[in-house]
Amino acid sequence: MNIATVDKHALAGSCATLDTAGGRAISETRKIAAILAADVVGFSRMASADEDRTLARLRALRADLIDPIIASQNGRVFKRTGDGALVEFRSVVEAVRSAISVQNAMAERNVGTPEDQRIEFRIGT
């Protein structure tokens, strides 16, 4: 959820809205979440050089490294793209811890890998 859409009632956990079709009030629950957005730096270049290998490496990283880190911080991937993802966390602290863990692990994995073959993530919260 974009924090700009949160109103004073959402902070309390729920609010009433008007159903314009029937003119009756319905209850709606909202929550505040931290969103992490990530994608691979230079993905198009890497995929154009060797698409199958790039996708296989990315799938392996997701399964072996990224998804377990996200789960350890109570994150939930709600959208994947070819080279990225949007992840929901209950707090900014969990989102930032996840981002730091991924970046540190990737720095270790990229040691000794030629620069043009490194998978590096751009991550924002």
GROMACS .gro file of N, CA, C and O in nm, residues 7-121:
model
  460
    7ASP      N    1  -0.557   0.688   0.537
    7ASP     CA    2  -0.626   0.798   0.603
    7ASP      C    3  -0.628   0.774   0.753
    7ASP      O    4  -0.582   0.671   0.802
    8LYS      N    5  -0.682   0.868   0.830
    8LYS     CA    6  -0.678   0.855   0.976
    8LYS      C    7  -0.754   0.733   1.026
    8LYS      O    8  -0.720   0.677   1.128
    9HIS      N    9  -0.857   0.688   0.952
    9HIS     CA   10  -0.931   0.569   0.993
    9HIS      C   11  -0.851   0.442   0.968
    9HIS      O   12  -0.863   0.346   1.042
   10ALA      N   13  -0.768   0.441   0.865
   10ALA     CA   14  -0.690   0.322   0.833
   10ALA      C   15  -0.589   0.292   0.943
   10ALA      O   16  -0.556   0.177   0.968
   11LEU      N   17  -0.541   0.395   1.010
   11LEU     CA   18  -0.445   0.374   1.118
   11LEU      C   19  -0.509   0.297   1.233
   11LEU      O   20  -0.443   0.226   1.304
   12ALA      N   21  -0.639   0.310   1.249
   12ALA     CA   22  -0.710   0.237   1.353
   12ALA      C   23  -0.740   0.094   1.311
   12ALA      O   24  -0.781   0.013   1.391
   13GLY      N   25  -0.723   0.061   1.184
   13GLY     CA   26  -0.740  -0.075   1.138
   13GLY      C   27  -0.861  -0.097   1.049
   13GLY      O   28  -0.865  -0.192   0.974
   14SER      N   29  -0.962  -0.013   1.059
   14SER     CA   30  -1.077  -0.030   0.971
   14SER      C   31  -1.147   0.104   0.954
   14SER      O   32  -1.128   0.196   1.031
   15CYS      N   33  -1.231   0.111   0.854
   15CYS     CA   34  -1.310   0.230   0.830
   15CYS      C   35  -1.438   0.190   0.759
   15CYS      O   36  -1.449   0.081   0.705
   16ALA      N   37  -1.537   0.278   0.762
   16ALA     CA   38  -1.662   0.252   0.692
   16ALA      C   39  -1.660   0.329   0.561
   16ALA      O   40  -1.611   0.441   0.554
   17THR      N   41  -1.710   0.267   0.456
   17THR     CA   42  -1.721   0.333   0.328
   17THR      C   43  -1.864   0.320   0.280
   17THR      O   44  -1.939   0.235   0.328
   18LEU      N   45  -1.901   0.402   0.186
   18LEU     CA   46  -2.037   0.399   0.134
   18LEU      C   47  -2.041   0.321   0.004
   18LEU      O   48  -1.964   0.349  -0.087
   19ASP      N   49  -2.128   0.223  -0.003
   19ASP     CA   50  -2.151   0.148  -0.126
   19ASP      C   51  -2.245   0.233  -0.211
   19ASP      O   52  -2.363   0.245  -0.182
   20THR      N   53  -2.190   0.295  -0.317
   20THR     CA   54  -2.269   0.388  -0.397
   20THR      C   55  -2.382   0.320  -0.473
   20THR      O   56  -2.481   0.383  -0.504
   21ALA      N   57  -2.371   0.193  -0.499
   21ALA     CA   58  -2.477   0.124  -0.573
   21ALA      C   59  -2.599   0.101  -0.484
   21ALA      O   60  -2.712   0.118  -0.527
   22GLY      N   61  -2.576   0.063  -0.359
   22GLY     CA   62  -2.688   0.030  -0.272
   22GLY      C   63  -2.713   0.132  -0.163
   22GLY      O   64  -2.812   0.124  -0.092
   23GLY      N   65  -2.624   0.228  -0.146
   23GLY     CA   66  -2.641   0.331  -0.046
   23GLY      C   67  -2.624   0.284   0.097
   23GLY      O   68  -2.666   0.349   0.190
   24ARG      N   69  -2.558   0.170   0.117
   24ARG     CA   70  -2.539   0.118   0.252
   24ARG      C   71  -2.390   0.120   0.287
   24ARG      O   72  -2.303   0.113   0.200
   25ALA      N   73  -2.363   0.126   0.415
   25ALA     CA   74  -2.225   0.127   0.462
   25ALA      C   75  -2.170  -0.015   0.464
   25ALA      O   76  -2.240  -0.108   0.501
   26ILE      N   77  -2.047  -0.030   0.420
   26ILE     CA   78  -1.979  -0.159   0.429
   26ILE      C   79  -1.848  -0.138   0.502
   26ILE      O   80  -1.792  -0.029   0.500
   27SER      N   81  -1.801  -0.239   0.569
   27SER     CA   82  -1.677  -0.230   0.645
   27SER      C   83  -1.560  -0.274   0.559
   27SER      O   84  -1.571  -0.368   0.482
   28GLU      N   85  -1.451  -0.206   0.574
   28GLU     CA   86  -1.331  -0.236   0.496
   28GLU      C   87  -1.212  -0.234   0.589
   28GLU      O   88  -1.200  -0.145   0.672
   29THR      N   89  -1.125  -0.332   0.579
   29THR     CA   90  -1.006  -0.336   0.662
   29THR      C   91  -0.885  -0.298   0.578
   29THR      O   92  -0.868  -0.345   0.466
   30ARG      N   93  -0.802  -0.214   0.633
   30ARG     CA   94  -0.680  -0.172   0.566
   30ARG      C   95  -0.563  -0.200   0.657
   30ARG      O   96  -0.578  -0.209   0.779
   31LYS      N   97  -0.445  -0.210   0.598
   31LYS     CA   98  -0.326  -0.230   0.680
   31LYS      C   99  -0.212  -0.148   0.623
   31LYS      O  100  -0.210  -0.116   0.504
   32ILE      N  101  -0.120  -0.117   0.708
   32ILE     CA  102   0.000  -0.047   0.666
   32ILE      C  103   0.108  -0.151   0.644
   32ILE      O  104   0.125  -0.243   0.724
   33ALA      N  105   0.181  -0.138   0.534
   33ALA     CA  106   0.285  -0.234   0.500
   33ALA      C  107   0.405  -0.161   0.442
   33ALA      O  108   0.393  -0.052   0.389
   34ALA      N  109   0.520  -0.224   0.453
   34ALA     CA  110   0.641  -0.175   0.387
   34ALA      C  111   0.658  -0.256   0.260
   34ALA      O  112   0.646  -0.379   0.262
   35ILE      N  113   0.684  -0.188   0.150
   35ILE     CA  114   0.702  -0.255   0.022
   35ILE      C  115   0.847  -0.244  -0.022
   35ILE      O  116   0.905  -0.135  -0.023
   36LEU      N  117   0.905  -0.357  -0.057
   36LEU     CA  118   1.040  -0.364  -0.110
   36LEU      C  119   1.028  -0.392  -0.260
   36LEU      O  120   0.954  -0.481  -0.301
   37ALA      N  121   1.097  -0.312  -0.339
   37ALA     CA  122   1.102  -0.334  -0.484
   37ALA      C  123   1.245  -0.366  -0.522
   37ALA      O  124   1.339  -0.300  -0.477
   38ALA      N  125   1.262  -0.471  -0.603
   38ALA     CA  126   1.397  -0.513  -0.643
   38ALA      C  127   1.399  -0.552  -0.789
   38ALA      O  128   1.300  -0.607  -0.840
   39ASP      N  129   1.511  -0.523  -0.854
   39ASP     CA  130   1.532  -0.574  -0.989
   39ASP      C  131   1.681  -0.592  -1.012
   39ASP      O  132   1.763  -0.548  -0.933
   40VAL      N  133   1.714  -0.663  -1.119
   40VAL     CA  134   1.854  -0.694  -1.151
   40VAL      C  135   1.912  -0.581  -1.236
   40VAL      O  136   1.855  -0.543  -1.338
   41VAL      N  137   2.026  -0.530  -1.192
   41VAL     CA  138   2.098  -0.428  -1.268
   41VAL      C  139   2.152  -0.492  -1.396
   41VAL      O  140   2.217  -0.596  -1.391
   42GLY      N  141   2.125  -0.432  -1.511
   42GLY     CA  142   2.179  -0.480  -1.638
   42GLY      C  143   2.116  -0.609  -1.688
   42GLY      O  144   2.177  -0.681  -1.769
   43PHE      N  145   1.995  -0.640  -1.642
   43PHE     CA  146   1.931  -0.766  -1.678
   43PHE      C  147   1.914  -0.781  -1.829
   43PHE      O  148   1.941  -0.888  -1.885
   44SER      N  149   1.871  -0.677  -1.898
   44SER     CA  150   1.848  -0.685  -2.043
   44SER      C  151   1.977  -0.719  -2.116
   44SER      O  152   1.977  -0.802  -2.207
   45ARG      N  153   2.086  -0.656  -2.074
   45ARG     CA  154   2.216  -0.684  -2.136
   45ARG      C  155   2.257  -0.829  -2.113
   45ARG      O  156   2.299  -0.899  -2.205
   46MET      N  157   2.241  -0.876  -1.989
   46MET     CA  158   2.279  -1.014  -1.957
   46MET      C  159   2.191  -1.114  -2.030
   46MET      O  160   2.240  -1.215  -2.082
   47ALA      N  161   2.062  -1.087  -2.036
   47ALA     CA  162   1.969  -1.179  -2.102
   47ALA      C  163   1.993  -1.182  -2.253
   47ALA      O  164   1.980  -1.287  -2.315
   48SER      N  165   2.028  -1.069  -2.311
   48SER     CA  166   2.052  -1.069  -2.456
   48SER      C  167   2.181  -1.145  -2.490
   48SER      O  168   2.192  -1.202  -2.598
   49ALA      N  169   2.275  -1.149  -2.397
   49ALA     CA  170   2.399  -1.223  -2.421
   49ALA      C  171   2.378  -1.374  -2.403
   49ALA      O  172   2.433  -1.453  -2.480
   50ASP      N  173   2.297  -1.413  -2.303
   50ASP     CA  174   2.271  -1.555  -2.277
   50ASP      C  175   2.145  -1.567  -2.190
   50ASP      O  176   2.153  -1.580  -2.068
   51GLU      N  177   2.031  -1.564  -2.255
   51GLU     CA  178   1.903  -1.561  -2.184
   51GLU      C  179   1.881  -1.685  -2.097
   51GLU      O  180   1.843  -1.673  -1.980
   52ASP      N  181   1.905  -1.803  -2.150
   52ASP     CA  182   1.880  -1.926  -2.075
   52ASP      C  183   1.964  -1.932  -1.948
   52ASP      O  184   1.914  -1.964  -1.839
   53ARG      N  185   2.092  -1.902  -1.962
   53ARG     CA  186   2.183  -1.906  -1.846
   53ARG      C  187   2.145  -1.800  -1.743
   53ARG      O  188   2.144  -1.827  -1.623
   54THR      N  189   2.112  -1.680  -1.789
   54THR     CA  190   2.075  -1.571  -1.698
   54THR      C  191   1.950  -1.607  -1.619
   54THR      O  192   1.945  -1.590  -1.496
   55LEU      N  193   1.848  -1.658  -1.687
   55LEU     CA  194   1.724  -1.695  -1.620
   55LEU      C  195   1.746  -1.812  -1.523
   55LEU      O  196   1.689  -1.813  -1.413
   56ALA      N  197   1.828  -1.907  -1.561
   56ALA     CA  198   1.857  -2.021  -1.473
   56ALA      C  199   1.929  -1.974  -1.346
   56ALA      O  200   1.897  -2.019  -1.235
   57ARG      N  201   2.025  -1.884  -1.362
   57ARG     CA  202   2.098  -1.830  -1.246
   57ARG      C  203   2.003  -1.753  -1.154
   57ARG      O  204   2.011  -1.766  -1.032
   58LEU      N  205   1.914  -1.675  -1.214
   58LEU     CA  206   1.821  -1.597  -1.134
   58LEU      C  207   1.722  -1.687  -1.059
   58LEU      O  208   1.695  -1.666  -0.941
   59ARG      N  209   1.671  -1.790  -1.126
   59ARG     CA  210   1.580  -1.886  -1.060
   59ARG      C  211   1.650  -1.954  -0.942
   59ARG      O  212   1.592  -1.971  -0.835
   60ALA      N  213   1.776  -1.993  -0.962
   60ALA     CA  214   1.852  -2.059  -0.855
   60ALA      C  215   1.874  -1.963  -0.738
   60ALA      O  216   1.860  -2.004  -0.622
   61LEU      N  217   1.905  -1.837  -0.766
   61LEU     CA  218   1.924  -1.738  -0.660
   61LEU      C  219   1.795  -1.718  -0.581
   61LEU      O  220   1.798  -1.707  -0.458
   62ARG      N  221   1.684  -1.712  -0.650
   62ARG     CA  222   1.555  -1.695  -0.581
   62ARG      C  223   1.530  -1.812  -0.487
   62ARG      O  224   1.493  -1.793  -0.371
   63ALA      N  225   1.547  -1.933  -0.537
   63ALA     CA  226   1.518  -2.053  -0.457
   63ALA      C  227   1.616  -2.071  -0.341
   63ALA      O  228   1.574  -2.104  -0.229
   64ASP      N  229   1.744  -2.051  -0.367
   64ASP     CA  230   1.848  -2.081  -0.267
   64ASP      C  231   1.876  -1.969  -0.169
   64ASP      O  232   1.920  -1.993  -0.057
   65LEU      N  233   1.853  -1.845  -0.211
   65LEU     CA  234   1.898  -1.731  -0.132
   65LEU      C  235   1.786  -1.632  -0.102
   65LEU      O  236   1.755  -1.605   0.014
   66ILE      N  237   1.727  -1.577  -0.205
   66ILE     CA  238   1.637  -1.464  -0.189
   66ILE      C  239   1.508  -1.502  -0.117
   66ILE      O  240   1.470  -1.438  -0.017
   67ASP      N  241   1.439  -1.605  -0.165
   67ASP     CA  242   1.313  -1.644  -0.101
   67ASP      C  243   1.330  -1.683   0.046
   67ASP      O  244   1.250  -1.642   0.130
   68PRO      N  245   1.435  -1.759   0.082
   68PRO     CA  246   1.454  -1.789   0.225
   68PRO      C  247   1.481  -1.663   0.310
   68PRO      O  248   1.433  -1.654   0.423
   69ILE      N  249   1.555  -1.567   0.255
   69ILE     CA  250   1.580  -1.443   0.330
   69ILE      C  251   1.449  -1.368   0.350
   69ILE      O  252   1.419  -1.320   0.460
   70ILE      N  253   1.370  -1.357   0.245
   70ILE     CA  254   1.241  -1.288   0.255
   70ILE      C  255   1.153  -1.357   0.359
   70ILE      O  256   1.093  -1.290   0.445
   71ALA      N  257   1.146  -1.488   0.355
   71ALA     CA  258   1.064  -1.562   0.452
   71ALA      C  259   1.114  -1.543   0.595
   71ALA      O  260   1.033  -1.531   0.688
   72SER      N  261   1.246  -1.536   0.613
   72SER     CA  262   1.301  -1.519   0.747
   72SER      C  263   1.264  -1.384   0.808
   72SER      O  264   1.268  -1.369   0.931
   73GLN      N  265   1.228  -1.289   0.724
   73GLN     CA  266   1.188  -1.156   0.772
   73GLN      C  267   1.037  -1.134   0.758
   73GLN      O  268   0.990  -1.020   0.755
   74ASN      N  269   0.963  -1.243   0.745
   74ASN     CA  270   0.816  -1.238   0.737
   74ASN      C  271   0.765  -1.162   0.615
   74ASN      O  272   0.660  -1.099   0.619
   75GLY      N  273   0.841  -1.170   0.504
   75GLY     CA  274   0.799  -1.105   0.382
   75GLY      C  275   0.713  -1.195   0.295
   75GLY      O  276   0.712  -1.317   0.311
   76ARG      N  277   0.639  -1.131   0.203
   76ARG     CA  278   0.552  -1.204   0.111
   76ARG      C  279   0.568  -1.142  -0.027
   76ARG      O  280   0.537  -1.025  -0.047
   77VAL      N  281   0.617  -1.223  -0.122
   77VAL     CA  282   0.629  -1.177  -0.260
   77VAL      C  283   0.489  -1.171  -0.318
   77VAL      O  284   0.418  -1.271  -0.319
   78PHE      N  285   0.447  -1.054  -0.364
   78PHE     CA  286   0.313  -1.045  -0.422
   78PHE      C  287   0.315  -1.016  -0.571
   78PHE      O  288   0.213  -1.024  -0.636
   79LYS      N  289   0.433  -0.990  -0.628
   79LYS     CA  290   0.444  -0.975  -0.772
   79LYS      C  291   0.587  -1.003  -0.814
   79LYS      O  292   0.681  -0.952  -0.755
   80ARG      N  293   0.600  -1.087  -0.915
   80ARG     CA  294   0.732  -1.113  -0.975
   80ARG      C  295   0.729  -1.064  -1.119
   80ARG      O  296   0.628  -1.076  -1.188
   81THR      N  297   0.842  -1.011  -1.160
   81THR     CA  298   0.861  -0.976  -1.300
   81THR      C  299   0.977  -1.062  -1.349
   81THR      O  300   1.032  -1.140  -1.271
   82GLY      N  301   1.016  -1.050  -1.474
   82GLY     CA  302   1.126  -1.132  -1.524
   82GLY      C  303   1.251  -1.121  -1.440
   82GLY      O  304   1.317  -1.219  -1.410
   83ASP      N  305   1.283  -1.000  -1.398
   83ASP     CA  306   1.407  -0.979  -1.324
   83ASP      C  307   1.386  -0.913  -1.188
   83ASP      O  308   1.482  -0.872  -1.124
   84GLY      N  309   1.265  -0.904  -1.143
   84GLY     CA  310   1.241  -0.833  -1.018
   84GLY      C  311   1.122  -0.885  -0.942
   84GLY      O  312   1.059  -0.983  -0.980
   85ALA      N  313   1.095  -0.814  -0.832
   85ALA     CA  314   0.983  -0.854  -0.747
   85ALA      C  315   0.939  -0.737  -0.662
   85ALA      O  316   1.016  -0.645  -0.634
   86LEU      N  317   0.813  -0.744  -0.620
   86LEU     CA  318   0.758  -0.655  -0.518
   86LEU      C  319   0.726  -0.743  -0.399
   86LEU      O  320   0.662  -0.848  -0.413
   87VAL      N  321   0.773  -0.701  -0.281
   87VAL     CA  322   0.760  -0.783  -0.161
   87VAL      C  323   0.699  -0.698  -0.050
   87VAL      O  324   0.740  -0.585  -0.028
   88GLU      N  325   0.601  -0.756   0.019
   88GLU     CA  326   0.535  -0.688   0.130
   88GLU      C  327   0.593  -0.737   0.262
   88GLU      O  328   0.614  -0.858   0.282
   89PHE      N  329   0.619  -0.641   0.352
   89PHE     CA  330   0.664  -0.671   0.488
   89PHE      C  331   0.573  -0.599   0.586
   89PHE      O  332   0.513  -0.497   0.553
   90ARG      N  333   0.566  -0.651   0.707
   90ARG     CA  334   0.484  -0.586   0.810
   90ARG      C  335   0.549  -0.460   0.865
   90ARG      O  336   0.482  -0.376   0.922
   91SER      N  337   0.681  -0.449   0.849
   91SER     CA  338   0.749  -0.331   0.900
   91SER      C  339   0.865  -0.293   0.807
   91SER      O  340   0.918  -0.377   0.734
   92VAL      N  341   0.903  -0.167   0.815
   92VAL     CA  342   1.017  -0.119   0.737
   92VAL      C  343   1.145  -0.187   0.785
   92VAL      O  344   1.233  -0.218   0.705
   93VAL      N  345   1.154  -0.214   0.915
   93VAL     CA  346   1.272  -0.281   0.970
   93VAL      C  347   1.293  -0.417   0.904
   93VAL      O  348   1.405  -0.450   0.862
   94GLU      N  349   1.187  -0.495   0.890
   94GLU     CA  350   1.199  -0.626   0.825
   94GLU      C  351   1.238  -0.611   0.678
   94GLU      O  352   1.320  -0.688   0.627
   95ALA      N  353   1.182  -0.512   0.610
   95ALA     CA  354   1.215  -0.489   0.469
   95ALA      C  355   1.362  -0.452   0.454
   95ALA      O  356   1.432  -0.504   0.366
   96VAL      N  357   1.411  -0.363   0.538
   96VAL     CA  358   1.550  -0.318   0.529
   96VAL      C  359   1.646  -0.431   0.567
   96VAL      O  360   1.749  -0.451   0.501
   97ARG      N  361   1.613  -0.507   0.669
   97ARG     CA  362   1.697  -0.623   0.705
   97ARG      C  363   1.707  -0.721   0.589
   97ARG      O  364   1.815  -0.775   0.561
   98SER      N  365   1.596  -0.745   0.525
   98SER     CA  366   1.595  -0.836   0.410
   98SER      C  367   1.683  -0.782   0.298
   98SER      O  368   1.764  -0.855   0.240
   99ALA      N  369   1.669  -0.654   0.267
   99ALA     CA  370   1.751  -0.592   0.162
   99ALA      C  371   1.899  -0.601   0.193
   99ALA      O  372   1.980  -0.637   0.107
  100ILE      N  373   1.936  -0.571   0.316
  100ILE     CA  374   2.077  -0.576   0.357
  100ILE      C  375   2.130  -0.720   0.346
  100ILE      O  376   2.241  -0.742   0.296
  101SER      N  377   2.051  -0.816   0.391
  101SER     CA  378   2.094  -0.957   0.384
  101SER      C  379   2.115  -1.001   0.241
  101SER      O  380   2.214  -1.069   0.210
  102VAL      N  381   2.023  -0.964   0.152
  102VAL     CA  382   2.037  -1.001   0.010
  102VAL      C  383   2.162  -0.935  -0.048
  102VAL      O  384   2.242  -1.001  -0.115
  103GLN      N  385   2.181  -0.807  -0.023
  103GLN     CA  386   2.297  -0.736  -0.080
  103GLN      C  387   2.428  -0.794  -0.028
  103GLN      O  388   2.524  -0.811  -0.104
  104ASN      N  389   2.435  -0.824   0.101
  104ASN     CA  390   2.557  -0.883   0.157
  104ASN      C  391   2.585  -1.022   0.098
  104ASN      O  392   2.699  -1.054   0.063
  105ALA      N  393   2.481  -1.104   0.087
  105ALA     CA  394   2.499  -1.238   0.031
  105ALA      C  395   2.540  -1.230  -0.116
  105ALA      O  396   2.624  -1.308  -0.161
  106MET      N  397   2.484  -1.137  -0.190
  106MET     CA  398   2.520  -1.124  -0.332
  106MET      C  399   2.663  -1.075  -0.347
  106MET      O  400   2.734  -1.119  -0.439
  107ALA      N  401   2.709  -0.988  -0.260
  107ALA     CA  402   2.848  -0.942  -0.266
  107ALA      C  403   2.943  -1.061  -0.247
  107ALA      O  404   3.043  -1.073  -0.319
  108GLU      N  405   2.908  -1.149  -0.154
  108GLU     CA  406   2.990  -1.269  -0.132
  108GLU      C  407   2.986  -1.361  -0.253
  108GLU      O  408   3.088  -1.415  -0.295
  109ARG      N  409   2.868  -1.382  -0.309
  109ARG     CA  410   2.854  -1.472  -0.425
  109ARG      C  411   2.924  -1.418  -0.549
  109ARG      O  412   2.964  -1.496  -0.635
  110ASN      N  413   2.934  -1.288  -0.561
  110ASN     CA  414   2.993  -1.228  -0.681
  110ASN      C  415   3.145  -1.220  -0.676
  110ASN      O  416   3.208  -1.183  -0.777
  111VAL      N  417   3.207  -1.256  -0.563
  111VAL     CA  418   3.353  -1.255  -0.554
  111VAL      C  419   3.410  -1.352  -0.657
  111VAL      O  420   3.367  -1.467  -0.666
  112GLY      N  421   3.500  -1.303  -0.739
  112GLY     CA  422   3.564  -1.387  -0.840
  112GLY      C  423   3.484  -1.400  -0.969
  112GLY      O  424   3.532  -1.462  -1.064
  113THR      N  425   3.365  -1.342  -0.974
  113THR     CA  426   3.284  -1.347  -1.096
  113THR      C  427   3.319  -1.225  -1.180
  113THR      O  428   3.326  -1.114  -1.128
  114PRO      N  429   3.340  -1.245  -1.310
  114PRO     CA  430   3.369  -1.128  -1.395
  114PRO      C  431   3.257  -1.025  -1.383
  114PRO      O  432   3.140  -1.060  -1.371
  115GLU      N  433   3.295  -0.898  -1.385
  115GLU     CA  434   3.199  -0.790  -1.362
  115GLU      C  435   3.078  -0.796  -1.455
  115GLU      O  436   2.965  -0.772  -1.412
  116ASP      N  437   3.099  -0.830  -1.580
  116ASP     CA  438   2.988  -0.833  -1.676
  116ASP      C  439   2.895  -0.953  -1.656
  116ASP      O  440   2.790  -0.962  -1.720
  117GLN      N  441   2.931  -1.046  -1.567
  117GLN     CA  442   2.847  -1.162  -1.540
  117GLN      C  443   2.788  -1.163  -1.400
  117GLN      O  444   2.717  -1.256  -1.362
  118ARG      N  445   2.816  -1.060  -1.323
  118ARG     CA  446   2.763  -1.053  -1.187
  118ARG      C  447   2.615  -1.020  -1.188
  118ARG      O  448   2.568  -0.937  -1.264
  119ILE      N  449   2.543  -1.087  -1.101
  119ILE     CA  450   2.402  -1.050  -1.077
  119ILE      C  451   2.401  -0.960  -0.956
  119ILE      O  452   2.442  -0.999  -0.847
  120GLU      N  453   2.359  -0.837  -0.980
  120GLU     CA  454   2.351  -0.737  -0.874
  120GLU      C  455   2.208  -0.683  -0.870
  120GLU      O  456   2.148  -0.660  -0.975
  121PHE      N  457   2.157  -0.664  -0.750
  121PHE     CA  458   2.019  -0.617  -0.734
  121PHE      C  459   2.014  -0.469  -0.697
  121PHE      O  460   2.094  -0.422  -0.618
   0.00000   0.00000   0.00000
